[in-house]
mmCIF file of C-alpha atoms in Angstrom:
data_model
loop_
_atom_site.group_PDB
_atom_site.id
_atom_site.type_symbol
_atom_site.label_atom_id
_atom_site.label_comp_id
_atom_site.label_asym_id
_atom_site.label_seq_id
_atom_site.Cartn_x
_atom_site.Cartn_y
_atom_site.Cartn_z
ATOM 1 C CA UNK A 1 0.000 0.000 0.000
ATOM 2 C CA UNK A 2 1.380 3.393 -1.055
ATOM 3 C CA UNK A 3 0.175 6.715 0.336
ATOM 4 C CA UNK A 4 -0.271 9.920 -1.664
ATOM 5 C CA UNK A 5 3.149 11.069 -0.485
ATOM 6 C CA UNK A 6 4.724 8.097 -2.193
ATOM 7 C CA UNK A 7 5.778 6.469 1.092
ATOM 8 C CA UNK A 8 5.100 2.728 1.284
ATOM 9 C CA UNK A 9 3.381 1.561 4.490
ATOM 10 C CA UNK A 10 3.894 -2.018 5.665
ATOM 11 C CA UNK A 11 0.706 -4.005 6.450
ATOM 12 C CA UNK A 12 -0.172 -4.064 10.135
ATOM 13 C CA UNK A 13 0.221 -7.856 10.234
ATOM 14 C CA UNK A 14 3.829 -7.570 9.047
ATOM 15 C CA UNK A 15 4.596 -5.086 11.834
ATOM 16 C CA UNK A 16 3.110 -7.490 14.369
ATOM 17 C CA UNK A 17 5.219 -10.365 13.030
ATOM 18 C CA UNK A 18 8.401 -8.278 13.212
ATOM 19 C CA UNK A 19 7.669 -7.441 16.855
ATOM 20 C CA UNK A 20 6.837 -11.057 17.706
ATOM 21 C CA UNK A 21 10.055 -12.152 16.004
ATOM 22 C CA UNK A 22 12.130 -9.713 18.052
ATOM 23 C CA UNK A 23 10.406 -10.838 21.263
ATOM 24 C CA UNK A 24 10.969 -14.552 20.513
ATOM 25 C CA UNK A 25 14.635 -13.858 19.773
ATOM 26 C CA UNK A 26 15.108 -12.060 23.074
ATOM 27 C CA UNK A 27 13.320 -14.930 24.836
ATOM 28 C CA UNK A 28 15.836 -17.402 23.380
ATOM 29 C CA UNK A 29 18.741 -15.163 24.404
ATOM 30 C CA UNK A 30 17.284 -14.863 27.895
ATOM 31 C CA UNK A 31 17.277 -18.653 28.326
ATOM 32 C CA UNK A 32 20.775 -18.844 26.802
ATOM 33 C CA UNK A 33 22.265 -17.464 30.032
ATOM 34 C CA UNK A 34 21.032 -20.579 31.827
ATOM 35 C CA UNK A 35 22.399 -22.898 29.114
ATOM 36 C CA UNK A 36 25.750 -21.106 29.148
ATOM 37 C CA UNK A 37 25.932 -21.443 32.923
ATOM 38 C CA UNK A 38 25.370 -25.210 32.613
ATOM 39 C CA UNK A 39 28.221 -25.504 30.098
ATOM 40 C CA UNK A 40 30.581 -23.404 32.223
ATOM 41 C CA UNK A 41 29.760 -25.617 35.206
ATOM 42 C CA UNK A 42 30.880 -28.602 33.114
ATOM 43 C CA UNK A 43 34.354 -27.121 32.681
ATOM 44 C CA UNK A 44 34.134 -25.226 29.377
ATOM 45 C CA UNK A 45 35.781 -21.826 29.023
ATOM 46 C CA UNK A 46 33.703 -18.741 28.035
ATOM 47 C CA UNK A 47 35.419 -18.303 24.658
ATOM 48 C CA UNK A 48 35.041 -22.027 23.938
ATOM 49 C CA UNK A 49 31.294 -21.796 24.470
ATOM 50 C CA UNK A 50 31.036 -18.878 22.039
ATOM 51 C CA UNK A 51 33.292 -20.425 19.371
ATOM 52 C CA UNK A 52 31.681 -23.881 19.386
ATOM 53 C CA UNK A 53 28.085 -22.625 19.354
ATOM 54 C CA UNK A 54 28.877 -20.145 16.569
ATOM 55 C CA UNK A 55 30.766 -22.775 14.555
ATOM 56 C CA UNK A 56 27.720 -25.058 14.691
ATOM 57 C CA UNK A 57 25.445 -22.220 13.589
ATOM 58 C CA UNK A 58 27.835 -21.181 10.785
ATOM 59 C CA UNK A 59 28.079 -24.689 9.320
ATOM 60 C CA UNK A 60 24.304 -25.024 9.336
ATOM 61 C CA UNK A 61 23.648 -21.671 7.663
ATOM 62 C CA UNK A 62 26.488 -22.242 5.165
ATOM 63 C CA UNK A 63 24.713 -25.411 3.977
ATOM 64 C CA UNK A 64 21.761 -23.323 2.746
ATOM 65 C CA UNK A 65 23.546 -20.073 1.890
ATOM 66 C CA UNK A 66 26.789 -20.750 0.023
ATOM 67 C CA UNK A 67 26.375 -19.529 -3.553
ATOM 68 C CA UNK A 68 27.612 -16.020 -2.846
ATOM 69 C CA UNK A 69 30.804 -15.594 -0.836
ATOM 70 C CA UNK A 70 31.736 -11.902 -0.969
ATOM 71 C CA UNK A 71 29.811 -8.651 -0.639
ATOM 72 C CA UNK A 72 29.390 -5.832 -3.155
ATOM 73 C CA UNK A 73 32.467 -3.850 -2.131
ATOM 74 C CA UNK A 74 35.462 -3.680 0.180
ATOM 75 C CA UNK A 75 33.587 -1.098 2.246
ATOM 76 C CA UNK A 76 30.691 -3.502 2.787
ATOM 77 C CA UNK A 77 33.099 -6.298 3.650
ATOM 78 C CA UNK A 78 34.584 -4.075 6.353
ATOM 79 C CA UNK A 79 31.067 -3.453 7.657
ATOM 80 C CA UNK A 80 30.539 -7.217 7.852
ATOM 81 C CA UNK A 81 33.762 -7.538 9.832
ATOM 82 C CA UNK A 82 32.369 -4.910 12.204
ATOM 83 C CA UNK A 83 29.160 -6.964 12.498
ATOM 84 C CA UNK A 84 31.130 -10.100 13.341
ATOM 85 C CA UNK A 85 33.180 -8.324 15.988
ATOM 86 C CA UNK A 86 30.526 -6.098 17.580
ATOM 87 C CA UNK A 87 27.696 -8.638 17.455
ATOM 88 C CA UNK A 88 29.892 -11.638 18.085
ATOM 89 C CA UNK A 89 33.459 -12.017 19.307
ATOM 90 C CA UNK A 90 34.085 -8.676 21.040
ATOM 91 C CA UNK A 91 30.613 -8.517 22.563
ATOM 92 C CA UNK A 92 30.621 -12.019 24.061
ATOM 93 C CA UNK A 93 34.280 -12.000 25.107
ATOM 94 C CA UNK A 94 33.998 -8.560 26.740
ATOM 95 C CA UNK A 95 30.864 -9.658 28.583
ATOM 96 C CA UNK A 96 32.358 -12.962 29.758
ATOM 97 C CA UNK A 97 35.669 -11.389 30.770
ATOM 98 C CA UNK A 98 33.840 -8.678 32.704
ATOM 99 C CA UNK A 99 32.335 -11.411 34.883
ATOM 100 C CA UNK A 100 35.848 -12.300 36.053
ATOM 101 C CA UNK A 101 36.568 -8.741 37.237
ATOM 102 C CA UNK A 102 33.301 -7.467 38.685
ATOM 103 C CA UNK A 103 29.981 -8.613 40.091
ATOM 104 C CA UNK A 104 27.446 -10.424 37.916
ATOM 105 C CA UNK A 105 24.843 -7.802 38.909
ATOM 106 C CA UNK A 106 27.120 -5.015 37.632
ATOM 107 C CA UNK A 107 27.628 -6.735 34.281
ATOM 108 C CA UNK A 108 23.955 -7.545 33.777
ATOM 109 C CA UNK A 109 22.865 -3.997 34.587
ATOM 110 C CA UNK A 110 25.488 -2.250 32.442
ATOM 111 C CA UNK A 111 24.984 -4.493 29.396
ATOM 112 C CA UNK A 112 21.276 -3.633 29.348
ATOM 113 C CA UNK A 113 22.286 -0.062 28.497
ATOM 114 C CA UNK A 114 22.585 -1.295 24.879
ATOM 115 C CA UNK A 115 19.017 -0.321 23.834
ATOM 116 C CA UNK A 116 19.376 3.163 25.322
ATOM 117 C CA UNK A 117 22.792 3.636 23.656
ATOM 118 C CA UNK A 118 21.279 2.462 20.354
ATOM 119 C CA UNK A 119 18.441 4.975 20.673
ATOM 120 C CA UNK A 120 20.869 7.829 21.329
ATOM 121 C CA UNK A 121 23.210 6.791 18.480
ATOM 122 C CA UNK A 122 20.351 6.567 15.982
ATOM 123 C CA UNK A 123 19.138 9.983 17.097
ATOM 124 C CA UNK A 124 22.623 11.445 16.663
ATOM 125 C CA UNK A 125 23.248 9.898 13.237
ATOM 126 C CA UNK A 126 19.772 10.128 11.715
ATOM 127 C CA UNK A 127 18.045 13.482 12.209
ATOM 128 C CA UNK A 128 14.759 12.059 10.921
ATOM 129 C CA UNK A 129 14.691 9.497 13.739
ATOM 130 C CA UNK A 130 15.589 11.483 16.813
ATOM 131 C CA UNK A 131 14.050 9.843 19.893
ATOM 132 C CA UNK A 132 11.199 11.631 21.608
ATOM 133 C CA UNK A 133 11.292 12.539 25.298
ATOM 134 C CA UNK A 134 8.613 9.933 25.926
ATOM 135 C CA UNK A 135 10.712 7.273 24.238
ATOM 136 C CA UNK A 136 13.727 8.059 26.405
ATOM 137 C CA UNK A 137 11.512 8.135 29.514
ATOM 138 C CA UNK A 138 10.124 4.697 28.663
ATOM 139 C CA UNK A 139 13.656 3.356 28.182
ATOM 140 C CA UNK A 140 14.723 4.696 31.571
ATOM 141 C CA UNK A 141 11.686 3.101 33.281
ATOM 142 C CA UNK A 142 12.549 -0.235 31.647
ATOM 143 C CA UNK A 143 16.191 0.148 32.670
ATOM 144 C CA UNK A 144 15.122 0.733 36.282
ATOM 145 C CA UNK A 145 13.067 -2.438 36.077
ATOM 146 C CA UNK A 146 16.081 -4.336 34.761
ATOM 147 C CA UNK A 147 18.052 -3.164 37.782
ATOM 148 C CA UNK A 148 15.405 -4.538 40.169
ATOM 149 C CA UNK A 149 15.266 -7.882 38.329
ATOM 150 C CA UNK A 150 19.048 -8.192 38.501
ATOM 151 C CA UNK A 151 19.033 -7.368 42.219
ATOM 152 C CA UNK A 152 16.237 -9.900 42.770
ATOM 153 C CA UNK A 153 18.260 -11.833 45.350
ATOM 154 C CA UNK A 154 20.830 -9.249 46.394
ATOM 155 C CA UNK A 155 21.284 -5.475 46.467
ATOM 156 C CA UNK A 156 25.073 -5.733 46.328
ATOM 157 C CA UNK A 157 26.635 -3.280 43.883
ATOM 158 C CA UNK A 158 30.335 -2.473 43.843
ATOM 159 C CA UNK A 159 32.328 -0.220 41.561
ATOM 160 C CA UNK A 160 35.137 -2.198 39.944
ATOM 161 C CA UNK A 161 36.438 -0.117 37.026
ATOM 162 C CA UNK A 162 37.982 -2.810 34.780
ATOM 163 C CA UNK A 163 35.004 -5.156 34.823
ATOM 164 C CA UNK A 164 32.484 -2.324 34.601
ATOM 165 C CA UNK A 165 34.282 -0.768 31.629
ATOM 166 C CA UNK A 166 34.348 -4.146 29.861
ATOM 167 C CA UNK A 167 30.599 -4.518 30.430
ATOM 168 C CA UNK A 168 30.022 -1.006 29.076
ATOM 169 C CA UNK A 169 32.177 -1.904 26.064
ATOM 170 C CA UNK A 170 29.918 -4.902 25.413
ATOM 171 C CA UNK A 171 26.832 -2.660 25.497
ATOM 172 C CA UNK A 172 28.431 -0.201 23.058
ATOM 173 C CA UNK A 173 29.468 -3.100 20.791
ATOM 174 C CA UNK A 174 25.873 -4.324 20.553
ATOM 175 C CA UNK A 175 24.599 -0.825 19.802
ATOM 176 C CA UNK A 176 27.157 -0.436 16.997
ATOM 177 C CA UNK A 177 26.250 -3.890 15.670
ATOM 178 C CA UNK A 178 22.592 -2.861 15.511
ATOM 179 C CA UNK A 179 23.410 0.276 13.509
ATOM 180 C CA UNK A 180 25.697 -1.552 11.072
ATOM 181 C CA UNK A 181 23.089 -4.290 10.694
ATOM 182 C CA UNK A 182 20.488 -1.663 9.867
ATOM 183 C CA UNK A 183 22.727 -0.274 7.109
ATOM 184 C CA UNK A 184 23.525 -3.665 5.549
ATOM 185 C CA UNK A 185 19.893 -4.819 5.676
ATOM 186 C CA UNK A 186 19.056 -2.459 2.828
ATOM 187 C CA UNK A 187 21.328 -4.318 0.405
ATOM 188 C CA UNK A 188 21.657 -7.945 1.567
ATOM 189 C CA UNK A 189 19.431 -10.818 2.645
ATOM 190 C CA UNK A 190 19.228 -11.828 6.306
ATOM 191 C CA UNK A 191 20.792 -15.203 5.430
ATOM 192 C CA UNK A 192 23.836 -13.583 3.847
ATOM 193 C CA UNK A 193 24.229 -11.048 6.673
ATOM 194 C CA UNK A 194 23.946 -13.705 9.384
ATOM 195 C CA UNK A 195 26.407 -16.029 7.669
ATOM 196 C CA UNK A 196 28.981 -13.269 7.277
ATOM 197 C CA UNK A 197 28.452 -12.168 10.898
ATOM 198 C CA UNK A 198 29.115 -15.709 12.146
ATOM 199 C CA UNK A 199 32.180 -16.099 9.920
ATOM 200 C CA UNK A 200 33.897 -12.921 11.055
ATOM 201 C CA UNK A 201 32.804 -13.510 14.632
ATOM 202 C CA UNK A 202 34.564 -16.881 14.565
ATOM 203 C CA UNK A 203 37.616 -15.537 12.763
ATOM 204 C CA UNK A 204 38.170 -12.690 15.216
ATOM 205 C CA UNK A 205 37.531 -14.941 18.241
ATOM 206 C CA UNK A 206 40.240 -17.489 17.381
ATOM 207 C CA UNK A 207 43.130 -15.405 18.781
ATOM 208 C CA UNK A 208 41.289 -15.219 22.107
ATOM 209 C CA UNK A 209 40.613 -18.956 22.031
ATOM 210 C CA UNK A 210 44.255 -19.862 21.432
ATOM 211 C CA UNK A 211 45.472 -17.607 24.242
ATOM 212 C CA UNK A 212 42.872 -18.813 26.742
ATOM 213 C CA UNK A 213 44.490 -20.996 29.416
ATOM 214 C CA UNK A 214 43.169 -24.546 29.571
ATOM 215 C CA UNK A 215 40.564 -26.206 27.355
ATOM 216 C CA UNK A 216 37.900 -28.762 28.103
ATOM 217 C CA UNK A 217 38.193 -32.473 27.386
ATOM 218 C CA UNK A 218 36.036 -33.259 24.336
ATOM 219 C CA UNK A 219 34.731 -36.335 26.169
ATOM 220 C CA UNK A 220 32.480 -33.944 28.066
ATOM 221 C CA UNK A 221 30.360 -33.589 24.908
ATOM 222 C CA UNK A 222 29.134 -37.150 25.445
ATOM 223 C CA UNK A 223 27.121 -35.915 28.412
ATOM 224 C CA UNK A 224 23.483 -35.184 27.630
ATOM 225 C CA UNK A 225 23.471 -31.865 29.490
ATOM 226 C CA UNK A 226 26.408 -30.629 27.405
ATOM 227 C CA UNK A 227 25.392 -31.598 23.868
ATOM 228 C CA UNK A 228 21.726 -30.714 24.481
ATOM 229 C CA UNK A 229 22.601 -27.199 25.662
ATOM 230 C CA UNK A 230 25.061 -26.759 22.796
ATOM 231 C CA UNK A 231 22.374 -27.705 20.301
ATOM 232 C CA UNK A 232 20.031 -25.181 21.901
ATOM 233 C CA UNK A 233 22.675 -22.436 21.833
ATOM 234 C CA UNK A 234 23.887 -23.202 18.304
ATOM 235 C CA UNK A 235 20.568 -23.864 16.571
ATOM 236 C CA UNK A 236 18.111 -21.625 18.399
ATOM 237 C CA UNK A 237 20.149 -18.899 20.118
ATOM 238 C CA UNK A 238 22.661 -18.403 17.308
ATOM 239 C CA UNK A 239 21.416 -19.501 13.892
ATOM 240 C CA UNK A 240 17.640 -18.978 14.171
ATOM 241 C CA UNK A 241 17.801 -16.088 16.642
ATOM 242 C CA UNK A 242 20.303 -14.040 14.616
ATOM 243 C CA UNK A 243 18.329 -14.680 11.412
ATOM 244 C CA UNK A 244 15.081 -13.527 13.002
ATOM 245 C CA UNK A 245 16.830 -10.580 14.666
ATOM 246 C CA UNK A 246 18.280 -9.352 11.367
ATOM 247 C CA UNK A 247 14.830 -9.717 9.798
ATOM 248 C CA UNK A 248 13.186 -7.793 12.657
ATOM 249 C CA UNK A 249 15.752 -4.974 12.553
ATOM 250 C CA UNK A 250 15.157 -4.692 8.820
ATOM 251 C CA UNK A 251 11.406 -4.470 9.387
ATOM 252 C CA UNK A 252 10.955 -2.246 12.448
ATOM 253 C CA UNK A 253 14.393 -0.654 12.858
ATOM 254 C CA UNK A 254 17.269 -0.931 15.312
ATOM 255 C CA UNK A 255 15.700 1.165 18.080
ATOM 256 C CA UNK A 256 12.390 -0.695 18.402
ATOM 257 C CA UNK A 257 14.068 -4.085 18.082
ATOM 258 C CA UNK A 258 16.643 -3.291 20.752
ATOM 259 C CA UNK A 259 13.974 -2.105 23.183
ATOM 260 C CA UNK A 260 12.872 -5.732 23.487
ATOM 261 C CA UNK A 261 16.254 -6.500 25.049
ATOM 262 C CA UNK A 262 14.842 -5.002 28.245
ATOM 263 C CA UNK A 263 12.584 -8.078 28.459
ATOM 264 C CA UNK A 264 15.597 -10.415 28.471
ATOM 265 C CA UNK A 265 16.170 -10.264 32.262
ATOM 266 C CA UNK A 266 12.545 -11.331 32.806
ATOM 267 C CA UNK A 267 13.100 -14.428 30.664
ATOM 268 C CA UNK A 268 16.363 -15.170 32.457
ATOM 269 C CA UNK A 269 14.683 -14.726 35.839
ATOM 270 C CA UNK A 270 11.850 -17.135 34.971
ATOM 271 C CA UNK A 271 14.209 -19.674 33.364
ATOM 272 C CA UNK A 272 16.555 -19.561 36.356
ATOM 273 C CA UNK A 273 13.624 -20.136 38.717
ATOM 274 C CA UNK A 274 12.254 -23.063 36.705
ATOM 275 C CA UNK A 275 15.493 -24.750 35.632
ATOM 276 C CA UNK A 276 17.975 -23.813 38.364
ATOM 277 C CA UNK A 277 15.578 -23.447 41.284
ATOM 278 C CA UNK A 278 16.577 -19.834 42.013
ATOM 279 C CA UNK A 279 14.197 -17.880 44.270
ATOM 280 C CA UNK A 280 12.191 -14.925 42.926
ATOM 281 C CA UNK A 281 11.524 -12.136 45.435
ATOM 282 C CA UNK A 282 9.034 -9.254 45.401
ATOM 283 C CA UNK A 283 11.860 -7.072 44.085
ATOM 284 C CA UNK A 284 12.088 -9.294 41.012
ATOM 285 C CA UNK A 285 8.334 -9.137 40.414
ATOM 286 C CA UNK A 286 8.384 -5.336 40.735
ATOM 287 C CA UNK A 287 11.265 -5.154 38.264
ATOM 288 C CA UNK A 288 9.357 -7.314 35.754
ATOM 289 C CA UNK A 289 6.376 -4.968 36.012
ATOM 290 C CA UNK A 290 8.517 -1.866 35.419
ATOM 291 C CA UNK A 291 10.218 -3.474 32.415
ATOM 292 C CA UNK A 292 6.881 -4.249 30.779
ATOM 293 C CA UNK A 293 5.570 -0.730 31.522
ATOM 294 C CA UNK A 294 8.761 0.828 30.130
ATOM 295 C CA UNK A 295 8.677 -1.231 26.926
ATOM 296 C CA UNK A 296 4.992 -0.372 26.360
ATOM 297 C CA UNK A 297 5.664 3.328 26.970
ATOM 298 C CA UNK A 298 8.647 3.284 24.631
ATOM 299 C CA UNK A 299 6.627 1.617 21.887
ATOM 300 C CA UNK A 300 3.620 3.936 22.273
ATOM 301 C CA UNK A 301 5.673 7.133 22.583
ATOM 302 C CA UNK A 302 8.281 6.390 19.884
ATOM 303 C CA UNK A 303 6.840 8.790 17.360
ATOM 304 C CA UNK A 304 9.203 9.099 14.427
ATOM 305 C CA UNK A 305 9.066 12.254 12.385
ATOM 306 C CA UNK A 306 10.109 11.278 8.847
ATOM 307 C CA UNK A 307 12.050 13.745 6.790
ATOM 308 C CA UNK A 308 10.340 15.400 3.852
ATOM 309 C CA UNK A 309 10.821 13.560 0.573
ATOM 310 C CA UNK A 310 13.240 15.149 -1.825
ATOM 311 C CA UNK A 311 12.673 15.406 -5.552
#
């Protein structure tokens, strides 16, 4: 459907599907924290978990997307390298390393700044999509809710510069990944983008893997808990989730897609309670409520003022 101004409007059902896709992706990523914890408890190193799950996802997507190997230009290839680093190796390694230098609550809280950073970056780079005051207010309400969910069992918060800076770096990496993904989505399919992201994520993670002290015994993969969680991480949280995420970003934009990341702590909280037996307090329930309110406010108040068409 095309309006009199010549601007094409997507059907309402398509918008709904994009939002559902983004929400399902975040749900998978929320549960992935539990799966990753299980693998770490079985003796795997953080970089090993990332490399092996991404390798599985890359091989699977390569089997259906292998006719075209390179992008349109050197510039685009550099953008794909940025995608692989910011949405893959640097993001996950910075996040995992931060856990060794600061509290888990610090890392979880700081990393959830990614949607807010994305909103501010889009507003700074694209004048036609500057965030409204209501949108920023909704993001802040959701961020407050995230803080309460993270402090569900403890209100301990300590300032530890190295770990906190690494966590902030991870949040910035994801925001940059979202912006680069938005740019590439106009020229490439989600299959091609996801495959290239996995490839460069793996390639740039190898130096970290080789320098990481100690590696797990491959016999551990014979255990049901290990291979089952790896299949979940590789198939659902990497291959399918990144495909759907790229599709959602292409459909509703980086800002709206990233706002669903605020829901991730809710999923993690529920999964931890059901699968790990962790206790949920009234603080956690209050945080969940604020997150949902913040996401709804952000969605309802994110009025975008498009620029006038040029002739």
